[in-house]
Short mmCIF file of N, CA and C in Angstrom, two decimals:
data_model
loop_
_atom_site.label_atom_id
_atom_site.label_comp_id
_atom_site.label_asym_id
_atom_site.label_seq_id
_atom_site.Cartn_x
_atom_site.Cartn_y
_atom_site.Cartn_z
N MET A 47 227.64 -119.22 150.68
CA MET A 47 227.06 -118.98 151.98
C MET A 47 227.06 -120.21 152.74
N TYR A 48 226.65 -121.29 152.12
CA TYR A 48 226.28 -122.58 152.73
C TYR A 48 227.86 -123.25 153.18
N ARG A 49 228.87 -123.04 152.31
CA ARG A 49 230.18 -123.38 152.78
C ARG A 49 230.64 -122.71 154.05
N SER A 50 230.38 -121.37 154.29
CA SER A 50 230.77 -120.59 155.26
C SER A 50 230.19 -121.17 156.36
N ILE A 51 228.79 -121.26 156.48
CA ILE A 51 228.18 -121.75 157.74
C ILE A 51 228.65 -123.10 158.07
N LEU A 52 228.88 -123.86 156.91
CA LEU A 52 229.30 -125.35 157.40
C LEU A 52 230.70 -125.40 158.13
N CYS A 53 231.61 -124.36 157.61
CA CYS A 53 232.99 -124.30 158.03
C CYS A 53 232.87 -123.97 159.75
N ARG A 54 231.85 -123.17 160.04
CA ARG A 54 231.63 -122.78 161.56
C ARG A 54 231.28 -123.72 162.22
N VAL A 55 230.01 -124.56 162.02
CA VAL A 55 229.19 -125.49 162.45
C VAL A 55 229.99 -126.83 162.55
N ASN A 56 230.64 -127.27 161.28
CA ASN A 56 231.46 -128.52 161.24
C ASN A 56 232.60 -128.25 160.36
N PRO A 57 233.60 -127.82 161.04
CA PRO A 57 234.88 -127.48 160.31
C PRO A 57 235.69 -128.65 159.64
N GLU A 58 235.44 -129.91 160.20
CA GLU A 58 236.11 -131.04 159.58
C GLU A 58 235.41 -131.46 158.41
N ARG A 59 234.28 -131.15 158.09
CA ARG A 59 233.48 -131.66 156.86
C ARG A 59 233.79 -131.11 155.81
N LYS A 60 234.09 -131.77 154.47
CA LYS A 60 234.33 -130.91 153.27
C LYS A 60 232.83 -130.83 152.45
N LEU A 61 232.83 -129.87 151.68
CA LEU A 61 231.57 -129.66 150.98
C LEU A 61 232.23 -129.80 149.54
N TYR A 62 231.51 -130.85 148.79
CA TYR A 62 232.04 -130.92 147.38
C TYR A 62 230.63 -130.40 146.49
N LEU A 63 231.09 -130.01 145.37
CA LEU A 63 230.31 -129.74 143.96
C LEU A 63 230.20 -131.00 143.08
N ALA A 64 229.03 -131.55 143.29
CA ALA A 64 228.79 -132.52 142.53
C ALA A 64 228.68 -132.17 140.87
N ILE A 65 229.10 -132.62 139.91
CA ILE A 65 228.93 -132.25 138.57
C ILE A 65 228.94 -133.49 137.71
N PRO A 66 228.03 -133.45 136.67
CA PRO A 66 228.13 -134.48 135.59
C PRO A 66 229.46 -134.69 135.00
N GLU A 67 230.01 -135.69 134.46
CA GLU A 67 231.18 -135.83 133.66
C GLU A 67 231.32 -134.95 132.39
N GLU A 68 230.21 -134.79 131.48
CA GLU A 68 230.20 -134.04 130.35
C GLU A 68 230.11 -132.56 130.79
N VAL A 69 229.84 -132.13 131.85
CA VAL A 69 230.01 -130.66 132.14
C VAL A 69 231.48 -130.36 132.87
N TYR A 70 231.91 -131.33 133.46
CA TYR A 70 233.20 -131.20 133.84
C TYR A 70 234.42 -131.02 132.81
N GLN A 71 234.05 -132.04 131.50
CA GLN A 71 234.92 -132.19 130.30
C GLN A 71 234.68 -130.74 129.49
N ASP A 72 233.48 -130.24 129.42
CA ASP A 72 233.13 -129.37 128.70
C ASP A 72 233.22 -127.82 129.16
N PHE A 73 233.24 -127.75 130.41
CA PHE A 73 233.34 -126.45 131.04
C PHE A 73 234.40 -126.30 132.13
N PHE A 74 234.67 -127.33 132.99
CA PHE A 74 235.45 -127.14 134.10
C PHE A 74 236.85 -127.35 133.52
N GLN A 75 237.27 -127.77 132.39
CA GLN A 75 238.45 -127.96 131.76
C GLN A 75 239.13 -126.78 131.05
N GLN A 76 238.22 -125.48 131.17
CA GLN A 76 238.82 -124.29 130.84
C GLN A 76 239.72 -123.64 131.73
N PRO A 77 240.65 -122.91 131.28
CA PRO A 77 241.76 -122.44 132.06
C PRO A 77 241.20 -121.43 133.08
N ALA A 78 240.23 -120.59 132.76
CA ALA A 78 239.71 -119.62 133.68
C ALA A 78 239.17 -120.06 134.73
N ILE A 79 238.12 -121.28 134.47
CA ILE A 79 237.50 -122.07 135.33
C ILE A 79 238.30 -122.81 136.41
N GLN A 80 239.49 -123.33 135.84
CA GLN A 80 240.19 -124.11 136.76
C GLN A 80 241.09 -123.28 137.62
N ASP A 81 241.00 -122.07 137.37
CA ASP A 81 241.72 -121.06 138.17
C ASP A 81 240.64 -120.63 139.23
N ILE A 82 239.49 -120.55 138.87
CA ILE A 82 238.44 -120.22 139.95
C ILE A 82 238.40 -121.15 140.87
N VAL A 83 238.07 -122.57 140.48
CA VAL A 83 237.84 -123.62 141.19
C VAL A 83 239.11 -123.83 142.20
N SER A 84 240.43 -123.52 141.81
CA SER A 84 241.50 -123.46 142.59
C SER A 84 241.65 -122.53 143.48
N TYR A 85 241.48 -121.27 142.96
CA TYR A 85 241.45 -120.05 144.01
C TYR A 85 240.26 -120.21 145.09
N GLN A 86 239.23 -120.82 144.74
CA GLN A 86 238.28 -120.77 145.77
C GLN A 86 237.98 -121.91 146.65
N SER A 87 239.30 -122.89 146.27
CA SER A 87 239.22 -124.21 146.81
C SER A 87 237.81 -124.91 147.05
N ILE A 88 237.31 -125.06 145.66
CA ILE A 88 236.10 -126.06 145.55
C ILE A 88 236.54 -127.50 145.17
N TYR A 89 235.96 -128.30 145.88
CA TYR A 89 236.10 -129.78 145.98
C TYR A 89 235.29 -130.23 144.83
N LEU A 90 235.59 -130.99 143.88
CA LEU A 90 234.66 -131.70 142.76
C LEU A 90 234.43 -133.09 142.87
N LEU A 91 233.01 -133.50 142.76
CA LEU A 91 232.67 -134.88 142.58
C LEU A 91 232.27 -135.01 141.15
N ILE A 92 232.87 -135.64 140.32
CA ILE A 92 232.47 -135.93 138.92
C ILE A 92 231.63 -137.19 138.96
N PHE A 93 230.64 -137.17 138.41
CA PHE A 93 229.79 -138.46 138.30
C PHE A 93 229.05 -138.68 136.78
N ASN A 94 228.83 -139.91 136.55
CA ASN A 94 228.25 -140.21 135.44
C ASN A 94 226.94 -140.44 135.54
N PRO A 95 225.93 -139.46 134.95
CA PRO A 95 224.50 -139.71 135.43
C PRO A 95 223.90 -140.92 134.84
N ASP A 96 224.09 -141.27 133.69
CA ASP A 96 223.54 -142.50 133.13
C ASP A 96 223.87 -143.85 133.77
N MET A 97 225.10 -143.92 134.38
CA MET A 97 225.48 -145.24 135.04
C MET A 97 225.50 -145.08 136.44
N GLU A 98 224.89 -143.91 136.87
CA GLU A 98 225.00 -143.71 138.43
C GLU A 98 226.06 -144.02 139.35
N VAL A 99 227.24 -143.54 138.51
CA VAL A 99 228.58 -144.12 139.34
C VAL A 99 229.26 -142.61 139.71
N ILE A 100 230.12 -142.43 140.67
CA ILE A 100 231.11 -141.51 140.80
C ILE A 100 232.33 -141.91 139.95
N ILE A 101 232.89 -140.92 139.12
CA ILE A 101 234.06 -140.89 138.27
C ILE A 101 235.49 -140.62 139.11
N GLN A 102 234.94 -139.41 139.75
CA GLN A 102 236.49 -139.03 140.31
C GLN A 102 235.97 -137.75 141.55
N TRP A 103 236.88 -137.91 142.57
CA TRP A 103 236.74 -136.83 143.47
C TRP A 103 237.93 -136.09 143.51
N LEU A 104 237.74 -134.84 143.47
CA LEU A 104 238.78 -133.82 143.15
C LEU A 104 238.93 -133.02 144.33
N ASN A 105 240.10 -132.91 145.06
CA ASN A 105 240.34 -131.82 146.15
C ASN A 105 240.99 -130.70 145.78
#
């Protein structure tokens, strides 16, 4: 819902889902989840919560 509203109000802005690196490795690497992320065009920001750094931006 938020993404839909953001698209109307500010279409040039991209919304990223921030997820910890461990969650990305354990959950988001599953083929079914990768299909959903791709189909829904979800942008991901993977971060390391212990080091407080961004590991990767995925479009």
